[in-house]
Each structure stands twice: as structure tokens, then as C-alpha cells.
CSV table of C-alpha atoms in Angstrom, one decimal:
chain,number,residue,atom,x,y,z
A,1073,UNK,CA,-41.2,25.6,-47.2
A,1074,UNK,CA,-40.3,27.0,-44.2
A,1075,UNK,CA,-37.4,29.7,-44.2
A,1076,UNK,CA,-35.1,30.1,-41.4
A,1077,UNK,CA,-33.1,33.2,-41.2
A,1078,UNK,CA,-29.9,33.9,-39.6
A,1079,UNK,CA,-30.1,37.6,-39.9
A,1080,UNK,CA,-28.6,39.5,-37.2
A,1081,UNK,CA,-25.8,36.2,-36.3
A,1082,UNK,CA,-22.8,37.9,-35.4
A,1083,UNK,CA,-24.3,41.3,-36.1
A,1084,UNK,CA,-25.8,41.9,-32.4
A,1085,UNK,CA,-28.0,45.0,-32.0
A,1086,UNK,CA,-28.0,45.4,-28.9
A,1087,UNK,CA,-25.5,45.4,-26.0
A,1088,UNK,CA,-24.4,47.0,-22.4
A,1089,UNK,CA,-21.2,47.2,-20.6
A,1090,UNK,CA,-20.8,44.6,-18.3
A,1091,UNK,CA,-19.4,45.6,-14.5
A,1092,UNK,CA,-16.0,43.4,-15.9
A,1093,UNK,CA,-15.6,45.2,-18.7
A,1094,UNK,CA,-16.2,48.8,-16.8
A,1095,UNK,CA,-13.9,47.3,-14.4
A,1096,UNK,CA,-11.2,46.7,-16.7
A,1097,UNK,CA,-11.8,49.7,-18.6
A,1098,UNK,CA,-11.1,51.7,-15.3
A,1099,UNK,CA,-7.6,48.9,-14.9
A,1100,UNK,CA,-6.5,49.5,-18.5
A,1101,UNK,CA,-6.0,53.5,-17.5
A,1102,UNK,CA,-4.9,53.1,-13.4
A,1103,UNK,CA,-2.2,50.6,-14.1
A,1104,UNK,CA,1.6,52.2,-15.1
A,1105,UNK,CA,1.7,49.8,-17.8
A,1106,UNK,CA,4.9,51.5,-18.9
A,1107,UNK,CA,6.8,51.2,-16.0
A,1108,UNK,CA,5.7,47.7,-14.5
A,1109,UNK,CA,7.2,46.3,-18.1
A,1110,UNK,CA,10.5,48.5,-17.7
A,1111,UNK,CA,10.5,46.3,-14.4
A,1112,UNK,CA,10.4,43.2,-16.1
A,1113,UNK,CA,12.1,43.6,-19.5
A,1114,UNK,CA,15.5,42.4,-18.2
A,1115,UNK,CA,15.0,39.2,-17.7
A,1116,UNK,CA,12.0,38.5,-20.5
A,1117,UNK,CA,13.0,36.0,-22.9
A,1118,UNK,CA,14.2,38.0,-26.2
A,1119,UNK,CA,13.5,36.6,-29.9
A,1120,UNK,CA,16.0,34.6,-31.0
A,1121,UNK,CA,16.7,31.3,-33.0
A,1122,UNK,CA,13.8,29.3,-31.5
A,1123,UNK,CA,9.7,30.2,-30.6
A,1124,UNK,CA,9.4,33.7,-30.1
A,1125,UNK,CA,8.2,35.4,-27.1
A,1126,UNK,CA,4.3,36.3,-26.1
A,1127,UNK,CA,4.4,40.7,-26.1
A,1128,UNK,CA,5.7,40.9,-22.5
A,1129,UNK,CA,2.9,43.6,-22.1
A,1130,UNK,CA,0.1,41.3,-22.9
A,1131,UNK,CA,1.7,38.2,-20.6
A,1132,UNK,CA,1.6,40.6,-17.6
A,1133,UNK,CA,-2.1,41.7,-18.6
A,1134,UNK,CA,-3.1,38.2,-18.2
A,1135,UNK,CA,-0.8,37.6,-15.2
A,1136,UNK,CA,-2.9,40.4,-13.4
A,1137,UNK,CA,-6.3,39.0,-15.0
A,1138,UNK,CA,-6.0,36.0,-13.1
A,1139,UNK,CA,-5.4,38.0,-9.8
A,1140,UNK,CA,-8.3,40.4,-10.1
A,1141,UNK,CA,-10.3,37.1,-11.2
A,1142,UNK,CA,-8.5,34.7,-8.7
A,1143,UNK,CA,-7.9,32.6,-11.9
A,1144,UNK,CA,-5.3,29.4,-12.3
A,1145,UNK,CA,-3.2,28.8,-15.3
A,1146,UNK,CA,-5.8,26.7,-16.7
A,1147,UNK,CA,-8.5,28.7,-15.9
A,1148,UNK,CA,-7.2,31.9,-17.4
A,1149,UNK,CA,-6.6,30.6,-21.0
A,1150,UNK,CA,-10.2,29.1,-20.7
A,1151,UNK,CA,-11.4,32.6,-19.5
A,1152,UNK,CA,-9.5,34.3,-22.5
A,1153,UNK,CA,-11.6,31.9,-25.0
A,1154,UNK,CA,-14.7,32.5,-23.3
A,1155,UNK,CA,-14.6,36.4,-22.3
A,1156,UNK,CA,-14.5,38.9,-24.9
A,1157,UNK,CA,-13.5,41.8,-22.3
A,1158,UNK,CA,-11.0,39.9,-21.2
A,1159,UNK,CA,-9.4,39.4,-25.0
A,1160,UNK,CA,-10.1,43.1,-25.5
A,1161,UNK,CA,-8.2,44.0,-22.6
A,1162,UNK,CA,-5.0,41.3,-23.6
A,1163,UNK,CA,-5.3,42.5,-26.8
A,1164,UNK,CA,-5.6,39.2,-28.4
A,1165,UNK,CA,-7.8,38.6,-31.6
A,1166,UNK,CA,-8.3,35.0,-32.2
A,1167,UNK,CA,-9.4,35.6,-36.2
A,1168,UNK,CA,-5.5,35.9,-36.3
A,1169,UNK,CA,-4.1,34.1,-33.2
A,1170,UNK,CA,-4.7,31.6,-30.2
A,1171,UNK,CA,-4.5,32.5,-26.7
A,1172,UNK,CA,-1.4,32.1,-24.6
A,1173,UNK,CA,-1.6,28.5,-23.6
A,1174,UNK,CA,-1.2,27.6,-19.7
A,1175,UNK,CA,1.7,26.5,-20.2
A,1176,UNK,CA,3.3,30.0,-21.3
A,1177,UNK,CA,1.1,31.5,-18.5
A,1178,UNK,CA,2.8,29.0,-16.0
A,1179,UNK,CA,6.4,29.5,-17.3
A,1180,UNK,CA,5.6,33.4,-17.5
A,1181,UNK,CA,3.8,33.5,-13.4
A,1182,UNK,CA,7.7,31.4,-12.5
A,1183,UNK,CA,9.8,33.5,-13.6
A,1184,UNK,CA,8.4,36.6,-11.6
A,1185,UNK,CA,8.4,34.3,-8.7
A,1186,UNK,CA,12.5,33.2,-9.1
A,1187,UNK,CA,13.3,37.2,-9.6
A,1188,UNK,CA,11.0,38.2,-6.7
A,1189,UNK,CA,9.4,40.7,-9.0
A,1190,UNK,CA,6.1,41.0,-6.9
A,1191,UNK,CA,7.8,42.6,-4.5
A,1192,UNK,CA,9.4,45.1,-6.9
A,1193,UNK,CA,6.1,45.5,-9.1
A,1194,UNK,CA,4.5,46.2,-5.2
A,1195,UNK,CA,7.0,48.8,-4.7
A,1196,UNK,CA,6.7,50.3,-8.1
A,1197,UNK,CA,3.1,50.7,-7.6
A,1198,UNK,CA,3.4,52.6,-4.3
A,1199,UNK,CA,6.1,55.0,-6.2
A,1200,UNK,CA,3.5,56.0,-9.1
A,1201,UNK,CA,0.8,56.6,-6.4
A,1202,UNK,CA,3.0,59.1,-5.2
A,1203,UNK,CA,4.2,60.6,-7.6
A,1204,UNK,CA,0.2,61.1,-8.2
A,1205,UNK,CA,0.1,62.8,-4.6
A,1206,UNK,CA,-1.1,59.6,-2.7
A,1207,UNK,CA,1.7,59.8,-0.4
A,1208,UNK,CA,1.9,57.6,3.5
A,1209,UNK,CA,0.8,59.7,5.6
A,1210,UNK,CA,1.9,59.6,9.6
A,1211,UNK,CA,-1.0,57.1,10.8
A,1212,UNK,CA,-0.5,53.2,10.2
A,1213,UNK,CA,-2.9,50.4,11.2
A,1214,UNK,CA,-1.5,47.2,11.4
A,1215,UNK,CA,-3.7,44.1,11.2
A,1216,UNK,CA,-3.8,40.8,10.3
A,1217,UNK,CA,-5.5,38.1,8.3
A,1218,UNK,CA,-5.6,34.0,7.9
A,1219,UNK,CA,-5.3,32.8,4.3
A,1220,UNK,CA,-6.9,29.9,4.2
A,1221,UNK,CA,-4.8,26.0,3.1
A,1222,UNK,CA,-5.8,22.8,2.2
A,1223,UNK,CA,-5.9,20.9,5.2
A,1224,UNK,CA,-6.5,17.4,3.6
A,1225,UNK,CA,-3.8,15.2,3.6
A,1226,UNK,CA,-5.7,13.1,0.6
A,1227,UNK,CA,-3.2,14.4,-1.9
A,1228,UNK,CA,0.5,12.6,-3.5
A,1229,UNK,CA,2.5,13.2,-0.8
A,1230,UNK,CA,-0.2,11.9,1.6
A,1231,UNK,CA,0.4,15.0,3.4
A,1232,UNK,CA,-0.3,19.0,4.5
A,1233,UNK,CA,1.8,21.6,3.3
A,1234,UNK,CA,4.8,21.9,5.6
A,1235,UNK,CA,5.1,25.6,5.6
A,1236,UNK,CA,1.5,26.5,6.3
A,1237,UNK,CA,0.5,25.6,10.2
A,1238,UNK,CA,-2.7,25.9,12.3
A,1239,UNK,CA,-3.9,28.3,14.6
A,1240,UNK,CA,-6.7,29.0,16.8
A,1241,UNK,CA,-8.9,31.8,16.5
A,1242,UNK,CA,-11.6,32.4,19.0
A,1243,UNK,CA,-13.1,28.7,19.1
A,1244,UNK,CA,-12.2,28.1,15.6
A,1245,UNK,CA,-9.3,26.6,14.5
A,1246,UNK,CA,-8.1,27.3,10.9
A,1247,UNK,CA,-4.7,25.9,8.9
A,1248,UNK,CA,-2.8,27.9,6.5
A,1249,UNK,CA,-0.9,31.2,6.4
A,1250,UNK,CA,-1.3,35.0,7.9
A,1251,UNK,CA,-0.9,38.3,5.5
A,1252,UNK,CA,0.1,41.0,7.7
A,1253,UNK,CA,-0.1,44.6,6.3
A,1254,UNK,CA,0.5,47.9,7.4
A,1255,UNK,CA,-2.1,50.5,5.9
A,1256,UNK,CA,-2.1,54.0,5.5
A,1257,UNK,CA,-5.2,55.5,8.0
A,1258,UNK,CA,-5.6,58.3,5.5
A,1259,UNK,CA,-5.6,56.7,2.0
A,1260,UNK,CA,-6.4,52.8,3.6
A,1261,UNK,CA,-3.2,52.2,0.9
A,1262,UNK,CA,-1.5,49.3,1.8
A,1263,UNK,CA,2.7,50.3,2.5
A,1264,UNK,CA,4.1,47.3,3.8
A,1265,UNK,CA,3.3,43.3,4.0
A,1266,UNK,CA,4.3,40.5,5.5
A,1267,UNK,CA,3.2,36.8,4.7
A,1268,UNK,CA,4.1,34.0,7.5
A,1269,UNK,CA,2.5,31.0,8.4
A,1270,UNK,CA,-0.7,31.1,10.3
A,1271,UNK,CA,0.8,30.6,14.1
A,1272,UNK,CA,2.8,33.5,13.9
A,1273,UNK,CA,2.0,36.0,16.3
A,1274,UNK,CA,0.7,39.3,14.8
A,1275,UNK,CA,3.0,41.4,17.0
A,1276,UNK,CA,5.9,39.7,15.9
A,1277,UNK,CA,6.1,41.1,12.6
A,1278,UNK,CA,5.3,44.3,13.9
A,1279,UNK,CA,8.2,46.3,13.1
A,1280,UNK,CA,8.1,45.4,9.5
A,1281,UNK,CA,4.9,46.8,8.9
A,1282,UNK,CA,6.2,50.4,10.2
A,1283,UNK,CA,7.4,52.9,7.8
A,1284,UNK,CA,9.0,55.1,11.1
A,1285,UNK,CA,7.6,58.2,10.4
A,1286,UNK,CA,4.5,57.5,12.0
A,1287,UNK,CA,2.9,59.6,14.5
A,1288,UNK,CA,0.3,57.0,15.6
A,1289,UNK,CA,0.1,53.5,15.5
A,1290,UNK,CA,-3.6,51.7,15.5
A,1291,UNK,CA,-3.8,48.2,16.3
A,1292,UNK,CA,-6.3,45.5,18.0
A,1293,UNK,CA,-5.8,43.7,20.8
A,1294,UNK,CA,-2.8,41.3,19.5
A,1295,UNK,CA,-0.8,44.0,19.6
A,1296,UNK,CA,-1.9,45.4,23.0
A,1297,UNK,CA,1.7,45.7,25.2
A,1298,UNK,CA,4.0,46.4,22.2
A,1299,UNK,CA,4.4,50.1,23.1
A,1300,UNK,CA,8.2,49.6,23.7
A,1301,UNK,CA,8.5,48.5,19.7
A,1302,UNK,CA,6.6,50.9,18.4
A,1303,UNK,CA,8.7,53.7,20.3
A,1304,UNK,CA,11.8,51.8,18.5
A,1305,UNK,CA,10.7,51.6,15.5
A,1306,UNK,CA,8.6,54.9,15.1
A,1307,UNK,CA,9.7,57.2,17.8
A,1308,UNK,CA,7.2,59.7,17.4
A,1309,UNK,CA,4.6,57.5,17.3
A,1310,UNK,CA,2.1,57.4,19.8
A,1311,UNK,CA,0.1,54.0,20.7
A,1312,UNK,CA,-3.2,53.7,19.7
A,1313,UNK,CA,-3.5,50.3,19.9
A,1314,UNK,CA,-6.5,48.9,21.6
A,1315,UNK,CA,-6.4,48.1,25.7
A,1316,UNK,CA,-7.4,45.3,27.9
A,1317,UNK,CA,-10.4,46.4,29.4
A,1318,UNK,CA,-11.9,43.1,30.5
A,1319,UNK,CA,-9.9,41.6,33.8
A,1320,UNK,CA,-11.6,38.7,36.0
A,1321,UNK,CA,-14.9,39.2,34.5
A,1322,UNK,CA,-14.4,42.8,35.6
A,1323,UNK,CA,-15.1,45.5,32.7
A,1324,UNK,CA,-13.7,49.0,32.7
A,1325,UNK,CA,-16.5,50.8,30.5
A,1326,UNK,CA,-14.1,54.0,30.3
A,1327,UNK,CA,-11.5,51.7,28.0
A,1328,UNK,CA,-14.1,49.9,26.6
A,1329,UNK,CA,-15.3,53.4,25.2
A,1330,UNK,CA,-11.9,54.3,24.4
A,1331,UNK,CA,-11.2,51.5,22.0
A,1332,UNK,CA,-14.6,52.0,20.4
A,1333,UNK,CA,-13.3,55.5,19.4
A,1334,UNK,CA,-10.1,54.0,18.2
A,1335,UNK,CA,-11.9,51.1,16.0
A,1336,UNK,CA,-13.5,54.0,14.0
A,1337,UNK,CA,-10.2,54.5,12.4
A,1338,UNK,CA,-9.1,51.1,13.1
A,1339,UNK,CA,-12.0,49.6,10.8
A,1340,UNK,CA,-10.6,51.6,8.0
A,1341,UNK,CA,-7.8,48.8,7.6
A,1342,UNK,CA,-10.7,46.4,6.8
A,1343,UNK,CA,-11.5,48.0,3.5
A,1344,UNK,CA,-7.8,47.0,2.4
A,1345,UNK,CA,-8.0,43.4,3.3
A,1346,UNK,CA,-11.8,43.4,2.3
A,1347,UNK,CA,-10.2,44.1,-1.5
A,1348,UNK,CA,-7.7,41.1,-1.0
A,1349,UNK,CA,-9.9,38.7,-0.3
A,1350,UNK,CA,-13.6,39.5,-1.2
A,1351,UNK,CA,-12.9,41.5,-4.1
A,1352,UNK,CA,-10.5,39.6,-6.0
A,1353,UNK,CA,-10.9,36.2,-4.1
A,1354,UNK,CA,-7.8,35.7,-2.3
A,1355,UNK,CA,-9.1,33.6,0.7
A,1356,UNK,CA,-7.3,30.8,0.1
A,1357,UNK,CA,-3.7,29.8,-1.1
A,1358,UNK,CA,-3.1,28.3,-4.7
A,1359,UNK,CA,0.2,27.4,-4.7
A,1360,UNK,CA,1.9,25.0,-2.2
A,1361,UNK,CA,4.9,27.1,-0.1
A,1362,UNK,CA,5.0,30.3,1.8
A,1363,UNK,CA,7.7,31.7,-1.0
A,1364,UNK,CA,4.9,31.5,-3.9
A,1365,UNK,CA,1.9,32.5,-2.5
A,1366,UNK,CA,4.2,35.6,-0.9
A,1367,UNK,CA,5.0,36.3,-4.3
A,1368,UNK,CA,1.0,36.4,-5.4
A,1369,UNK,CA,0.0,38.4,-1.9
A,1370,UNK,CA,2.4,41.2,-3.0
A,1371,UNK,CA,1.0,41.5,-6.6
A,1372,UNK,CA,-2.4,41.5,-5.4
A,1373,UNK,CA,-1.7,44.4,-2.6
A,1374,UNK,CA,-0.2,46.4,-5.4
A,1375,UNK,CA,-3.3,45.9,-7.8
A,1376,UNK,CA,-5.3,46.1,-4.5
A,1377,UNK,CA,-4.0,50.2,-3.8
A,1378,UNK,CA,-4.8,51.0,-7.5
A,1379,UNK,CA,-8.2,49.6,-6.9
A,1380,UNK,CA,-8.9,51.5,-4.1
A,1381,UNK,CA,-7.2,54.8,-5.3
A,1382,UNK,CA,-8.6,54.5,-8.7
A,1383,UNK,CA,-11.3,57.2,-8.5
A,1384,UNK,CA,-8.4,60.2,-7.5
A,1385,UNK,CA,-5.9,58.4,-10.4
A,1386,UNK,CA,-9.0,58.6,-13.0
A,1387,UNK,CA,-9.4,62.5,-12.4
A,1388,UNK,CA,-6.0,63.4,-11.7
């Protein structure tokens, strides 16, 4: 009779570290886990008379695993069951317990939105950077990018989200919302963000993404005439935001050079949205409102600066 053996089941001999699991290795040491908790312990449910409480550590490792893998409540708890890194890095051994269900992910990803704790977990982020010498320097680019709605009205409400709108770019038209950040031109950290519906001018929001100390100011053409708010706002700023130099089918190839020389520094700011939407997959909303997906945009800029600053935090 044949034999079949199950030698080696469970016993692998061989193996290799996946690019997630290097990836969360390098997360695991970047992150101030210490200090993004302190942040939250206040209002985290305490054990009492009923359920206890998930290890508020191990919700917010989750809550960040389904930024980094642009995950939904759903599709996190499958993830958990299916990824080993991923349980490594919660800490969760299912020989001796389940996953969080979505549910508790849900309830968890709520209340950071009611307390507006994105914004303080984004601010808490930039504070440990420098306190690890990755300080703003005096440059800031401002851009801007579309984030991407549902645009189908094929849904319950037999309608488009009311707080997302459409706007026109070149000869495309696109529907959703704008992220507009200010970056550092030095580190390509992002300092300050803004999240508005898609038809919102870029130079609008201007002075919110200006920390005031700045010495130069780089922008593209949607912020061309806005030298007057910029002085304002940053007084000894000077404007390096691009020029005009097309008029009447007339080009002026002495500004056309000079904002080639300022888009070599101007690029830099694509490296920062690059992370936010190519590397961790937010090109398009989840949740239906401007406050929510805010909430998310300012999480993901804070886990997007410790992405790109994690080489100088791993030898510090």
C-alpha cells in the first residue's frame, strides 16, 4: 500500500522575508508607539462590568494597517486571518484568540474620527520627527491633488455625495475632493494639509499651508499672482512660484527656463503625494463626507512623513 507522508506540514524549511513583512519590520521601530497611545488613552473604553476592551495598542496597529494597505473594516479582519506578518505585527495569536472583528475595527476607526484625533496623531508625528532633528526648514512647496469619488448615483440615496464636487482639469473632468499640502523642500515632510472639495481653488487655501517662517515659497501655476498672500502670511518669503510665460500664443523662452529651474525643486513635492496615493493607495475616498475622509488624509500624511524619513529615524 501506498504511504503518504505529511512530514514537513507545518514544519516549513524554507522561507524569505517578504517586502510586507520588511516593511512592517522597518513600521514597528519608526512609529512612536508610546506616544500616539498616550494620545488616545483618554477617551479609550476602560474595562469595566461588561466586554472588555481590544489592547488599545494593538487597535491602533490595525487602524494604521489598513492605511498603509488601503484596507476597509472588512477587509482588514480578513487580511489579519490570511497574513501572518500582519498578525505578527498586531500581535495577535489565533491558537489563543480571534481577530478583532470589523465591527470593533469600525467602532474603534469612529471614535478617532468624533475626537478629531488624526489631526492630533498628524501633529504628534511631526513633533517626534523633530525632536529626531527632522525639523521645517524655510522652503515650502505647496501643491495640490484630486482624490478621486464615486460619481454614480446607482447607490440608496439615488444620489452623489453632496460634499464632494467636480472639477476640470486640463480636458478631463474628475468628481471628488482636493488634498492640499504644504511640504518641507528640504526633507519633502509634509507640515500642513488641507482637504476641500474638488472645485476649490488651490490658491485659496494658500495661507493654511504656510508655516510663516519661510523664506521661499514654490508653487505651479495655480498659484501664479498670489505674491501679495505669501508676503502676508510669510514675510520673508520670496515667490517662487511658477510664471505665465505663454500670452497670445506668444512664448517668452527666458520664463519658460526660469520655471524649469524652479520645477527642479518644485517636483520634490511629488515624492510626498506620490506616497499618499501610490504607495499606500489613497486615490480614492472610502468614506462618504469631507469630515471622514479629512480625518483618514491626516493619518495617512503622518504615516506618510515616517515613511519617507524612515532611513534617518532607523540610524538615528
Amino acid at each position: 500500500m501506498r504511504q503518504t507522508t505529511l512530514a514537513g506540514v507545518g514544519f516549513e524549511r524554507y522561507g524569505k522575508t517578504t517586502r510586507r513583512a520588511a516593511f512592517l519590520a522597518e513600521m514597528e521601530r519608526v512609529v512612536p508607539w508610546q506616544e500616539l497611545c498616550a494620545l488616545i488613552a483618554p477617551v479609550y473604553p476602560k474595562p469595566g462590568n461588561g466586554r472588555p476592551p481590544v489592547g488599545l495598542e494593538r487597535m491602533l496597529r490595525i487602524y494604521f494597517l489598513q492605511q498603509w494597505f488601503n484596507l476597509s473594516d472588512p477587509g482588514v479582519e480578513e487580511a489579519l486571518y490570511e497574513s501572518a506578518s500582519m498578525r505578527r505585527f498586531a500581535g495577535i495569536d489565533l491558537g489563543r484568540e480571534p481577530a478583532p472583528d470589523e465591527t470593533t475595527v469600525c467602532k474603534f476607526r469612529h471614535l478617532l474620527e468624533l475626537h478629531d484625533l488624526g489631526r492630533r496623531l498628524f501633529e504628534q508625528v511631526h513633533e517626534h520627527l523633530e525632536a529626531h532633528g527632522l525639523r521645517v526648514a524655510a522652503g515650502t512647496i505647496v501643491d495640490a491633488t484630486i482624490i478621486s469619488a464615486p460619481s454614480s448615483t446607482k447607490n440608496a440615496a439615488k444620489a452623489r455625495d453632496p460634499e464632494m464636487h467636480q472639477t476640470k482639469k486640463g480636458n478631463q473632468w474628475y468628481f471628488g475632493m482636493k488634498a492640499h499640502v504644504g511640504v518641507d523642500s528640504k526633507t519633502k515632510l509634509i507640515h500642513a494639509m488641507v482637504a476641500t472639495a474638488a472645485n476649490v481653488h488651490d490658491a485659496t487655501v494658500l495661507p493654511d499651508l504656510l508655516h510663516g517662517a519661510e523664506t521661499r515659497v514654490w508653487g505651479d501655476q495655480a498659484y501664479r499672482g498670489q505674491a501679495a498672500v505669501i508676503r502676508e502670511h510669510a514675510p520673508a518669503a520670496k515667490d517662487f512660484t511658477h510664471r505665465r510665460y505663454r500670452h497670445r500664443g506668444v512664448v517668452d523662452e527666458a520664463e519658460k527656463a526660469r520655471n524649469r529651474t524652479k520645477s527642479k525643486v518644485r517636483a520634490k513635492v511629488e515624492h510626498s503625494i506620490g506616497v499618499i496615493k501610490r504607495v499606500f493607495g489613497f486615490a480614492k475616498v472610502r468614506y462618504r463626507g469631507l469630515a471622514k475622509n479629512a480625518h483618514r488624509l491626516f493619518v495617512t500624511c503622518a504615516l506618510a512623513n515616517l515613511f519617507i524619513a524612515r532611513h534617518r529615524l532607523l540610524t538615528a
